[in-house]
CSV table of C-alpha atoms and ligand atoms in Angstrom, one decimal:
chain,number,residue,atom,x,y,z
A,103,MET,CA,-41.0,-19.3,35.4
A,104,GLU,CA,-42.7,-16.7,37.6
A,105,LEU,CA,-42.0,-14.6,40.6
A,106,ILE,CA,-43.1,-16.3,43.9
A,107,LEU,CA,-45.3,-14.2,46.2
A,108,ASN,CA,-45.8,-15.1,49.9
A,109,LYS,CA,-49.3,-13.5,50.5
A,110,GLU,CA,-49.0,-14.0,54.2
A,111,LYS,CA,-45.9,-11.7,54.4
A,112,CYS,CA,-47.0,-9.2,51.7
A,113,ASN,CA,-48.5,-6.0,53.2
A,114,GLY,CA,-49.4,-4.5,49.8
A,115,CYS,CA,-47.1,-1.5,50.2
A,116,GLY,CA,-46.3,-1.3,46.5
A,117,ALA,CA,-42.5,-1.0,47.0
A,118,CYS,CA,-42.0,-3.8,44.5
A,119,ILE,CA,-44.0,-1.9,41.9
A,120,ASP,CA,-42.0,1.3,42.3
A,121,ALA,CA,-38.7,-0.7,42.0
A,122,CYS,CA,-39.6,-2.5,38.8
A,123,PRO,CA,-37.7,-0.9,35.9
A,124,PHE,CA,-40.0,-2.5,33.3
A,125,SER,CA,-43.3,-1.5,34.9
A,126,ALA,CA,-44.1,-5.2,34.9
A,127,LEU,CA,-45.9,-5.4,38.2
A,128,ILE,CA,-49.5,-4.4,38.8
A,129,MET,CA,-51.5,-4.3,42.0
A,130,LYS,CA,-54.4,-6.8,41.8
A,131,GLU,CA,-56.8,-7.3,44.8
A,132,GLY,CA,-54.2,-5.8,47.1
A,133,TYR,CA,-51.3,-7.9,45.9
A,134,PRO,CA,-48.6,-7.4,43.3
A,135,GLU,CA,-48.9,-9.5,40.2
A,136,ALA,CA,-46.3,-9.9,37.4
A,137,THR,CA,-47.3,-9.3,33.8
A,138,GLU,CA,-45.7,-10.7,30.7
A,139,GLU,CA,-43.2,-7.8,30.8
A,140,CYS,CA,-41.5,-9.3,33.9
A,141,ARG,CA,-37.8,-10.3,33.1
A,142,LEU,CA,-37.2,-11.9,36.6
A,143,CYS,CA,-34.4,-9.3,37.2
A,144,GLY,CA,-35.0,-9.6,40.9
A,145,LEU,CA,-35.0,-5.8,41.8
A,146,CYS,CA,-38.5,-6.2,43.3
A,147,VAL,CA,-37.1,-9.0,45.5
A,148,ASN,CA,-34.5,-6.6,46.9
A,149,ALA,CA,-37.0,-3.8,47.3
A,150,CYS,CA,-39.6,-5.7,49.3
A,151,PRO,CA,-39.3,-4.7,53.0
A,152,GLU,CA,-41.2,-7.9,54.1
A,153,GLU,CA,-39.2,-10.4,52.1
A,154,ALA,CA,-42.4,-11.5,50.5
A,155,ILE,CA,-41.2,-11.9,47.0
A,156,SER,CA,-38.6,-14.4,45.7
A,157,LEU,CA,-37.2,-15.7,42.5
A,158,PRO,CA,-38.1,-19.2,41.3
A,159,GLU,CA,-35.7,-21.9,42.6
A,160,GLU,CA,-34.7,-23.0,39.0
A,161,LEU,CA,-33.4,-19.5,38.3
A,162,LYS,CA,-31.3,-19.4,41.5
A,163,LYS,CA,-29.8,-22.7,40.5
A,164,LYS,CA,-28.8,-21.4,37.1
A,165,LYS,CA,-26.4,-18.9,38.6
A,166,ARG,CA,-22.8,-19.8,38.1
A,167,PRO,CA,-21.4,-20.4,41.6
A,168,ILE,CA,-19.6,-17.3,42.4
A,169,LYS,CA,-17.1,-18.8,44.8
A,170,LYS,CA,-15.9,-21.2,42.2
A,171,ALA,CA,-15.4,-18.5,39.5
A,172,ARG,CA,-11.7,-17.8,39.0
A,173,ASP,CA,-9.4,-16.0,36.7
A,174,VAL,CA,-9.6,-13.2,34.1
A,175,TRP,CA,-10.2,-14.4,30.6
A,176,VAL,CA,-9.5,-12.5,27.3
A,177,TYR,CA,-10.8,-13.5,23.9
A,178,ALA,CA,-7.9,-12.7,21.6
A,179,GLU,CA,-9.0,-11.5,18.2
A,180,HIS,CA,-6.9,-11.9,15.1
A,181,ARG,CA,-7.1,-11.2,11.3
A,182,ASP,CA,-5.6,-13.9,9.1
A,183,GLY,CA,-3.5,-15.2,12.0
A,184,LYS,CA,-2.2,-11.7,12.9
A,185,LEU,CA,-3.2,-10.7,16.4
A,186,ALA,CA,-5.3,-7.5,16.5
A,187,ARG,CA,-3.8,-4.7,18.5
A,188,VAL,CA,-6.9,-4.6,20.7
A,189,SER,CA,-6.0,-8.2,21.9
A,190,PHE,CA,-2.8,-6.8,23.4
A,191,GLU,CA,-4.6,-3.8,24.9
A,192,LEU,CA,-7.0,-6.2,26.6
A,193,LEU,CA,-4.2,-8.4,27.8
A,194,GLY,CA,-2.5,-5.4,29.4
A,195,LYS,CA,-5.7,-4.5,31.3
A,196,GLY,CA,-6.5,-8.1,32.0
A,197,ARG,CA,-3.0,-8.6,33.6
A,198,GLU,CA,-3.6,-5.6,35.8
A,199,LEU,CA,-7.0,-6.9,36.9
A,200,ALA,CA,-5.7,-10.5,37.5
A,201,ASP,CA,-2.8,-9.2,39.6
A,202,LYS,CA,-5.2,-7.1,41.8
A,203,LEU,CA,-7.3,-10.3,42.3
A,204,GLY,CA,-4.3,-12.6,42.7
A,205,GLN,CA,-5.7,-14.7,39.9
A,206,LYS,CA,-4.5,-16.0,36.5
A,207,LEU,CA,-4.8,-14.3,33.1
A,208,VAL,CA,-6.1,-16.7,30.5
A,209,ALA,CA,-6.3,-16.0,26.7
A,210,ILE,CA,-8.4,-17.9,24.2
A,211,LEU,CA,-7.3,-18.2,20.5
A,212,ILE,CA,-9.7,-19.6,18.0
A,213,GLY,CA,-9.1,-20.1,14.3
A,214,HIS,CA,-6.9,-22.2,12.0
A,215,GLN,CA,-3.1,-22.3,11.8
A,216,ILE,CA,-2.9,-19.7,14.5
A,217,GLU,CA,-0.8,-21.4,17.1
A,218,THR,CA,2.3,-19.2,16.5
A,219,SER,CA,0.3,-16.4,18.0
A,220,ALA,CA,-0.2,-18.3,21.3
A,221,SER,CA,3.4,-17.6,22.5
A,222,ARG,CA,3.0,-13.9,21.8
A,223,LEU,CA,0.0,-13.8,24.1
A,224,ILE,CA,2.2,-15.3,26.8
A,225,ASP,CA,4.9,-12.6,26.1
A,226,TYR,CA,2.2,-10.0,26.8
A,227,GLY,CA,1.1,-11.5,30.1
A,228,ALA,CA,-1.2,-14.5,29.6
A,229,ASP,CA,-0.5,-17.4,32.1
A,230,ILE,CA,-2.6,-19.9,30.1
A,231,VAL,CA,-3.6,-19.8,26.4
A,232,TYR,CA,-6.3,-22.1,25.2
A,233,VAL,CA,-5.9,-22.8,21.4
A,234,MET,CA,-8.9,-24.0,19.4
A,235,ASP,CA,-7.5,-24.8,16.0
A,236,HIS,CA,-9.7,-26.4,13.3
A,237,PRO,CA,-10.1,-25.8,9.5
A,238,ASP,CA,-13.8,-25.1,10.1
A,239,LEU,CA,-12.8,-22.2,12.4
A,240,ALA,CA,-10.5,-20.6,9.8
A,241,THR,CA,-13.1,-17.9,9.0
A,242,PHE,CA,-14.9,-16.0,11.8
A,243,ASN,CA,-18.4,-17.3,12.3
A,244,GLU,CA,-20.2,-16.3,15.4
A,245,ASN,CA,-22.3,-19.6,15.6
A,246,LYS,CA,-19.2,-21.8,15.3
A,247,TYR,CA,-17.0,-19.7,17.6
A,248,GLY,CA,-19.9,-19.6,20.1
A,249,ALA,CA,-20.3,-23.4,19.9
A,250,VAL,CA,-16.7,-24.0,20.9
A,251,LEU,CA,-16.4,-21.1,23.4
A,252,ILE,CA,-19.6,-21.7,25.5
A,253,PRO,CA,-18.8,-25.2,26.7
A,254,LEU,CA,-15.2,-24.1,27.6
A,255,LEU,CA,-16.6,-21.2,29.7
A,256,LYS,CA,-19.2,-23.4,31.3
A,257,LYS,CA,-16.5,-25.9,32.3
A,258,HIS,CA,-14.0,-23.4,33.7
A,259,CYS,CA,-16.3,-20.7,35.0
A,260,PRO,CA,-14.1,-17.6,34.7
A,261,ASN,CA,-14.5,-14.7,37.1
A,262,ILE,CA,-14.1,-12.1,34.4
A,263,PHE,CA,-14.4,-12.4,30.6
A,264,LEU,CA,-13.2,-9.5,28.3
A,265,SER,CA,-13.5,-9.1,24.6
A,266,ALA,CA,-13.1,-6.3,22.0
A,267,ALA,CA,-16.1,-4.3,21.1
A,268,THR,CA,-15.3,-4.8,17.4
A,269,THR,CA,-17.8,-6.1,14.8
A,270,ARG,CA,-16.7,-9.6,15.6
A,271,GLY,CA,-16.9,-9.1,19.4
A,272,ARG,CA,-20.3,-7.5,19.1
A,273,SER,CA,-21.7,-10.4,17.2
A,274,LEU,CA,-20.1,-13.2,19.3
A,275,ILE,CA,-20.1,-12.0,22.9
A,276,PRO,CA,-23.8,-11.1,23.5
A,277,GLN,CA,-24.9,-14.7,22.6
A,278,ILE,CA,-22.4,-16.1,25.0
A,279,ALA,CA,-23.6,-13.8,27.8
A,280,ALA,CA,-27.2,-14.8,27.0
A,281,ASP,CA,-26.3,-18.5,27.1
A,282,LEU,CA,-24.4,-18.2,30.3
A,283,GLU,CA,-27.2,-16.0,31.8
A,284,THR,CA,-24.9,-13.4,33.0
A,285,GLY,CA,-24.6,-9.6,32.5
A,286,LEU,CA,-22.6,-7.9,29.8
A,287,THR,CA,-21.4,-4.3,29.8
A,288,ALA,CA,-20.7,-3.2,26.2
A,289,ASP,CA,-18.2,-0.5,25.1
A,290,CYS,CA,-16.5,0.0,28.5
A,291,THR,CA,-14.2,3.0,28.8
A,292,GLY,CA,-12.8,1.9,32.2
A,293,LEU,CA,-12.3,-1.3,34.1
A,294,ASP,CA,-11.0,-1.8,37.7
A,295,ILE,CA,-11.4,-4.0,40.7
A,296,ASP,CA,-13.4,-2.8,43.7
A,297,SER,CA,-10.9,-3.3,46.6
A,298,LYS,CA,-13.6,-4.2,49.1
A,299,SER,CA,-15.9,-6.6,47.1
A,300,GLY,CA,-13.4,-7.8,44.5
A,301,LEU,CA,-16.1,-7.0,41.9
A,302,LEU,CA,-15.3,-5.8,38.4
A,303,LEU,CA,-16.1,-2.0,38.1
A,304,GLN,CA,-17.2,-1.3,34.6
A,305,THR,CA,-17.4,2.3,33.4
A,306,ARG,CA,-19.2,3.3,30.2
A,307,PRO,CA,-21.0,6.3,28.8
A,308,ALA,CA,-24.8,6.3,29.3
A,309,PHE,CA,-27.7,8.6,28.2
A,310,GLY,CA,-26.0,9.8,25.1
A,311,GLY,CA,-22.6,10.2,26.8
A,312,ASN,CA,-24.0,12.7,29.3
A,313,ILE,CA,-23.1,10.6,32.3
A,314,MET,CA,-20.6,7.9,33.0
A,315,ALA,CA,-22.3,4.8,34.5
A,316,LEU,CA,-20.5,2.5,36.9
A,317,ILE,CA,-21.8,-1.0,36.5
A,318,THR,CA,-21.2,-4.2,38.5
A,319,CYS,CA,-22.4,-7.7,38.1
A,320,PRO,CA,-22.6,-9.0,41.6
A,321,ASP,CA,-24.7,-12.1,41.2
A,322,HIS,CA,-23.6,-13.9,38.0
A,323,ARG,CA,-20.4,-15.1,36.5
A,324,PRO,CA,-18.5,-14.4,34.4
A,325,GLN,CA,-18.5,-10.7,34.7
A,326,MET,CA,-18.4,-9.8,31.0
A,327,ALA,CA,-17.3,-6.6,29.3
A,328,THR,CA,-16.4,-5.5,25.9
A,329,VAL,CA,-14.0,-2.7,25.2
A,330,ARG,CA,-13.4,-0.7,22.0
A,331,PRO,CA,-10.0,-0.7,20.4
A,332,HIS,CA,-7.7,2.1,21.6
A,333,ILE,CA,-9.4,2.7,24.9
A,334,PHE,CA,-6.5,1.0,26.8
A,335,PRO,CA,-2.8,1.5,25.8
A,336,LYS,CA,-0.9,-1.3,24.2
A,337,PRO,CA,1.4,-2.7,26.9
A,338,GLN,CA,5.0,-3.7,26.5
A,339,PRO,CA,5.9,-7.4,26.5
A,340,ILE,CA,6.7,-8.8,30.0
A,341,PRO,CA,10.3,-10.0,29.9
A,342,ASN,CA,10.7,-13.8,30.7
A,343,HIS,CA,7.0,-14.2,31.4
A,344,LYS,CA,6.1,-17.9,31.4
A,345,GLY,CA,2.8,-19.5,30.5
A,346,LYS,CA,1.2,-22.7,29.3
A,347,ILE,CA,-0.3,-23.3,25.9
A,348,ILE,CA,-3.2,-25.8,26.0
A,349,ARG,CA,-4.5,-27.2,22.7
A,350,LEU,CA,-8.1,-28.2,22.8
A,351,GLU,CA,-9.7,-30.9,20.6
A,352,ILE,CA,-12.8,-29.8,18.8
A,353,GLU,CA,-15.0,-32.8,19.6
A,354,ASN,CA,-18.5,-31.8,18.6
A,355,LYS,CA,-19.6,-31.2,15.0
A,356,LEU,CA,-19.7,-27.5,14.5
A,357,PRO,CA,-23.1,-25.9,13.5
A,358,GLU,CA,-23.8,-24.9,10.0
A,359,ASN,CA,-24.5,-21.3,9.4
A,360,SER,CA,-27.1,-20.0,7.0
A,361,VAL,CA,-24.8,-17.1,6.2
A,362,LYS,CA,-21.9,-18.1,4.0
A,363,VAL,CA,-18.9,-15.7,4.0
A,364,LYS,CA,-17.4,-15.8,0.5
A,365,SER,CA,-14.6,-13.3,1.0
A,366,PHE,CA,-13.5,-10.3,2.9
A,367,ILE,CA,-12.9,-7.1,0.9
A,368,LYS,CA,-10.8,-4.4,2.5
A,369,THR,CA,-12.0,-0.8,2.2
A,370,GLU,CA,-9.8,1.5,0.3
A,371,THR,CA,-8.7,4.5,2.4
A,372,LYS,CA,-6.5,7.5,1.7
A,373,GLY,CA,-3.6,7.7,4.2
A,374,PRO,CA,-3.0,5.4,7.1
A,375,ASP,CA,-6.0,3.5,8.6
A,376,LEU,CA,-7.7,5.8,11.2
A,377,SER,CA,-7.2,3.3,14.0
A,378,GLU,CA,-3.5,2.9,13.3
A,379,ALA,CA,-2.7,6.6,12.3
A,380,ASP,CA,-0.1,8.6,14.2
A,381,VAL,CA,-1.5,11.9,13.1
A,382,ILE,CA,-5.2,12.6,12.5
A,383,ILE,CA,-6.9,15.7,11.2
A,384,GLY,CA,-10.4,15.9,12.8
A,385,VAL,CA,-12.8,17.9,10.6
A,386,GLY,CA,-15.9,19.5,12.1
A,387,ARG,CA,-18.9,21.4,10.9
A,388,GLY,CA,-16.7,24.5,11.1
A,389,ILE,CA,-15.3,23.7,7.6
A,390,LYS,CA,-18.7,24.8,6.2
A,391,GLY,CA,-18.9,22.4,3.3
A,392,PRO,CA,-17.3,19.5,1.4
A,393,GLU,CA,-15.7,21.8,-1.1
A,394,ASN,CA,-13.3,22.9,1.8
A,395,LEU,CA,-12.1,19.4,2.4
A,396,LYS,CA,-9.4,19.9,-0.3
A,397,MET,CA,-7.5,22.2,2.1
A,398,MET,CA,-7.7,19.6,4.9
A,399,GLU,CA,-6.6,16.8,2.5
A,400,GLU,CA,-3.5,18.9,1.5
A,401,LEU,CA,-2.6,19.4,5.2
A,402,ALA,CA,-3.1,15.7,5.8
A,403,TYR,CA,-0.9,14.8,2.9
A,404,LEU,CA,1.9,17.1,4.2
A,405,LEU,CA,1.7,15.6,7.7
A,406,ASN,CA,1.1,12.0,6.5
A,407,ALA,CA,-2.1,12.2,8.5
A,408,SER,CA,-5.5,10.5,8.1
A,409,ILE,CA,-8.7,12.4,8.0
A,410,GLY,CA,-11.5,11.8,10.5
A,411,GLY,CA,-14.5,13.9,11.5
A,412,SER,CA,-17.3,14.6,13.8
A,413,ARG,CA,-20.8,13.1,13.4
A,414,ALA,CA,-22.1,16.4,12.1
A,415,VAL,CA,-19.8,16.2,9.1
A,416,VAL,CA,-20.6,12.5,8.5
A,417,ASP,CA,-24.4,13.1,8.9
A,418,ALA,CA,-24.0,15.9,6.3
A,419,GLY,CA,-22.4,13.4,3.9
A,420,TRP,CA,-19.1,15.4,3.7
A,421,LEU,CA,-17.2,12.3,5.0
A,422,PRO,CA,-18.1,8.6,4.8
A,423,PRO,CA,-19.4,7.0,8.0
A,424,ARG,CA,-16.1,5.0,8.6
A,425,CYS,CA,-14.4,8.4,9.3
A,426,GLN,CA,-16.7,9.3,12.2
A,427,ILE,CA,-14.8,9.6,15.5
A,428,GLY,CA,-16.6,9.3,18.8
A,429,GLN,CA,-19.1,7.4,20.8
A,430,THR,CA,-21.0,6.0,17.8
A,431,GLY,CA,-17.9,6.1,15.5
A,432,VAL,CA,-14.4,4.9,16.0
A,433,THR,CA,-12.1,5.4,19.0
A,434,VAL,CA,-8.6,6.7,18.0
A,435,SER,CA,-5.3,7.0,19.8
A,436,PRO,CA,-2.9,9.0,17.5
A,437,LYS,CA,0.2,10.8,18.7
A,438,ILE,CA,-1.4,14.1,17.5
A,439,TYR,CA,-5.0,14.9,16.9
A,440,ILE,CA,-5.7,18.2,15.2
A,441,ALA,CA,-9.4,19.2,15.7
A,442,CYS,CA,-10.4,21.8,13.1
A,443,GLY,CA,-13.7,23.5,13.5
A,444,ILE,CA,-15.0,20.8,16.0
A,445,SER,CA,-16.9,22.1,19.1
A,446,GLY,CA,-15.9,19.3,21.4
A,447,ALA,CA,-19.2,17.6,22.3
A,448,ILE,CA,-18.7,14.8,24.9
A,449,GLN,CA,-19.7,12.2,22.3
A,450,HIS,CA,-16.8,13.3,20.2
A,451,ILE,CA,-14.3,13.6,23.1
A,452,VAL,CA,-14.8,10.0,24.2
A,453,GLY,CA,-13.4,8.9,20.9
A,454,ILE,CA,-10.2,11.0,21.2
A,455,GLN,CA,-9.4,10.9,24.9
A,456,SER,CA,-6.4,8.5,24.5
A,457,ALA,CA,-4.7,10.8,21.9
A,458,LYS,CA,-1.3,11.8,23.2
A,459,THR,CA,-1.6,15.4,22.1
A,460,ILE,CA,-4.7,17.3,21.1
A,461,VAL,CA,-4.4,20.5,19.1
A,462,ALA,CA,-7.7,22.4,18.6
A,463,ILE,CA,-8.3,25.2,16.1
A,464,ASN,CA,-11.6,27.0,16.6
A,465,LYS,CA,-12.7,30.6,16.3
A,466,ASP,CA,-14.8,30.4,19.4
A,467,PRO,CA,-12.6,30.8,22.5
A,468,ASP,CA,-15.3,29.2,24.7
A,469,ALA,CA,-15.6,26.0,22.6
A,470,PRO,CA,-15.5,23.0,24.9
A,471,ILE,CA,-12.8,21.4,22.8
A,472,PHE,CA,-10.3,23.8,24.4
A,473,ASN,CA,-11.0,22.0,27.8
A,474,VAL,CA,-9.3,18.9,26.6
A,475,ALA,CA,-6.8,20.4,24.1
A,476,ASN,CA,-3.1,20.5,25.0
A,477,TYR,CA,-2.7,23.3,22.5
A,478,GLY,CA,-5.5,25.7,21.6
A,479,ILE,CA,-5.5,28.0,18.6
A,480,VAL,CA,-8.3,30.6,18.6
A,481,ALA,CA,-8.5,31.4,14.9
A,482,ASP,CA,-10.6,31.2,11.8
A,483,LEU,CA,-9.5,28.0,10.1
A,484,PHE,CA,-9.9,29.5,6.6
A,485,GLU,CA,-7.1,31.9,7.5
A,486,PHE,CA,-5.0,29.7,9.7
A,487,ILE,CA,-4.9,26.4,7.7
A,488,PRO,CA,-3.6,27.9,4.4
A,489,LYS,CA,-0.9,29.7,6.4
A,490,LEU,CA,0.0,26.5,8.2
A,491,ILE,CA,0.2,24.7,4.9
A,492,GLU,CA,2.5,27.4,3.5
A,493,GLU,CA,4.8,27.2,6.5
A,494,ILE,CA,5.1,23.4,6.3
A,495,LYS,CA,5.8,23.6,2.6
A,496,LYS,CA,8.6,26.2,3.3
A,497,GLY,CA,10.0,23.9,5.9
A,498,LYS,CA,10.0,20.9,3.6
A,499,GLY,CA,11.3,22.8,0.6
B,693,LIG,P1,-20.6,21.8,15.9
B,693,LIG,O1,-21.0,21.5,17.2
B,693,LIG,O2,-21.6,22.6,15.1
B,693,LIG,O3,-19.3,22.7,16.0
B,693,LIG,C1,-18.7,23.4,15.0
B,693,LIG,C2,-17.5,24.2,15.5
B,693,LIG,O4,-16.8,24.8,14.5
B,693,LIG,C3,-18.0,25.3,16.5
B,693,LIG,O5,-17.3,25.1,17.8
B,693,LIG,C4,-17.5,26.6,15.9
B,693,LIG,O6,-17.1,27.6,16.8
B,693,LIG,C5,-16.4,26.1,15.0
B,693,LIG,N1,-16.2,26.9,13.8
B,693,LIG,C6,-17.2,27.4,12.9
B,693,LIG,N2,-16.6,28.1,11.9
B,693,LIG,C7,-15.3,28.1,12.2
B,693,LIG,C8,-14.2,28.7,11.5
B,693,LIG,N3,-14.3,29.4,10.3
B,693,LIG,N4,-12.9,28.5,12.0
B,693,LIG,C9,-12.8,27.8,13.1
B,693,LIG,N5,-13.8,27.2,13.8
B,693,LIG,C10,-15.0,27.4,13.3
B,693,LIG,N6,-20.5,13.4,17.5
B,693,LIG,C11,-19.4,12.9,17.1
B,693,LIG,O7,-18.5,13.7,16.7
B,693,LIG,N7,-19.1,11.6,17.2
B,693,LIG,C12,-20.0,10.6,17.6
B,693,LIG,O8,-19.7,9.5,17.6
B,693,LIG,C13,-21.2,11.1,18.1
B,693,LIG,N8,-22.1,10.3,18.6
B,693,LIG,C14,-23.3,10.8,19.1
B,693,LIG,C15,-24.2,9.9,19.8
B,693,LIG,C16,-25.3,10.4,20.3
B,693,LIG,C17,-26.3,9.5,21.0
B,693,LIG,C18,-25.6,11.8,20.2
B,693,LIG,C19,-26.9,12.4,20.8
B,693,LIG,C20,-24.8,12.7,19.6
B,693,LIG,C21,-23.6,12.2,19.0
B,693,LIG,N9,-22.7,13.0,18.4
B,693,LIG,C22,-21.5,12.5,18.0
B,693,LIG,C23,-23.0,14.4,18.1
B,693,LIG,C24,-22.4,15.4,19.0
B,693,LIG,O9,-23.3,15.6,20.1
B,693,LIG,C25,-22.2,16.8,18.3
B,693,LIG,O10,-23.4,17.2,17.8
B,693,LIG,C26,-21.2,16.7,17.2
B,693,LIG,O11,-20.0,16.2,17.6
B,693,LIG,C27,-20.9,18.2,16.7
B,693,LIG,O12,-20.1,18.2,15.6
B,693,LIG,P2,-19.1,19.4,15.3
B,693,LIG,O13,-18.3,19.8,16.5
B,693,LIG,O14,-18.5,19.2,14.0
B,693,LIG,O15,-20.2,20.6,15.0
């Protein structure tokens, strides 16, 4: 498929060349010509003042008809039949979006012997739950899950489709977006509906977290977004909410996968799992070296807290990568986050912004962490933390 150029209309102004984000258009004998880099994104079509460029008809036909697209869909993740917390977080946001649009909230549950979870999804706001239950779907497999999901999405043409930005979501959802030829905004930190156009407004950090990009998907459906766990709060169940559970037969033979999952091995962690912890001690480069972690571990033990850290600490090998909090680590939402010797770079802050209370200990009064902290302590942590440990022990004793 190629761009179509109407040479009679083209005045050779070069606006299309300037508009191309892939530098895929070159000027040849006074007319633009697409090179192999062209992705048929259509930005040159919009930029042409003479309407001399158009997309091939086949491409236009492939668009999912926007008027037909309805409802907000959520892919509900679970582990061994237990719904993941993020599924509820997505339902809460999905309910809000569906209400703004006056549309239904639909949840999809895939696995084996999972049906008891369907009614919980209704309690948390789903109007319809599609259940795909089959022994071959017992273990997550992106090929098999994609094979059952894609035909369903093609049949119903959702307006919006949300999924968690977990390892599973990240392996499953892009192939669906590619198959449906629609856009996907990964790792959104905000979702809303534009009151004028009804479009999904998708916010996510860009350029290393230095700006927040607002992204829309005006021409294709569904509008797809993934959201990391803990970005949205877990909602309360909606009393007496009614919904319909629809069991779907798996008619087609599911594809074989070259990757065989033999078992899942849980990682051993000290203290509660970071993503579930009520109290987290965040350790930054200010602790100077791994030998000083002992002090932080003692504090964590006394507060029944988990230990996480900045990327600087993980890069230095003082903490394992699973402890990294932030844009390229985990997002946390504890009741209390105690940042010790962390400067407060934006890439770290995006991972802690849903913490209820942030306490920061830093010897630099101008450290940016104090801009987001509810309580700021300007102190040398090597003096402050031992005293704090002593006081807690006195209180406990
Ligand atoms: P520093 O910035 O070096 O801060 C150390 C702090 O300790 C200083 O504020 C200092 O005043 C204080 N201090 C020093 N000594 C003491 C003392 N004795 N007592 C008290 N305070 C003391 N970072 C993340 O954390 N998570 C991410 O996911 C992440 N992703 C990134 C993605 C990209 C694309 C990029 C470009 C960067 C990313 N970063 C991430 C890195 C981020 O920009 C910062 O470099 C990092 O967070 C800094 O870590 P820090 O605060 O521990 O170290």
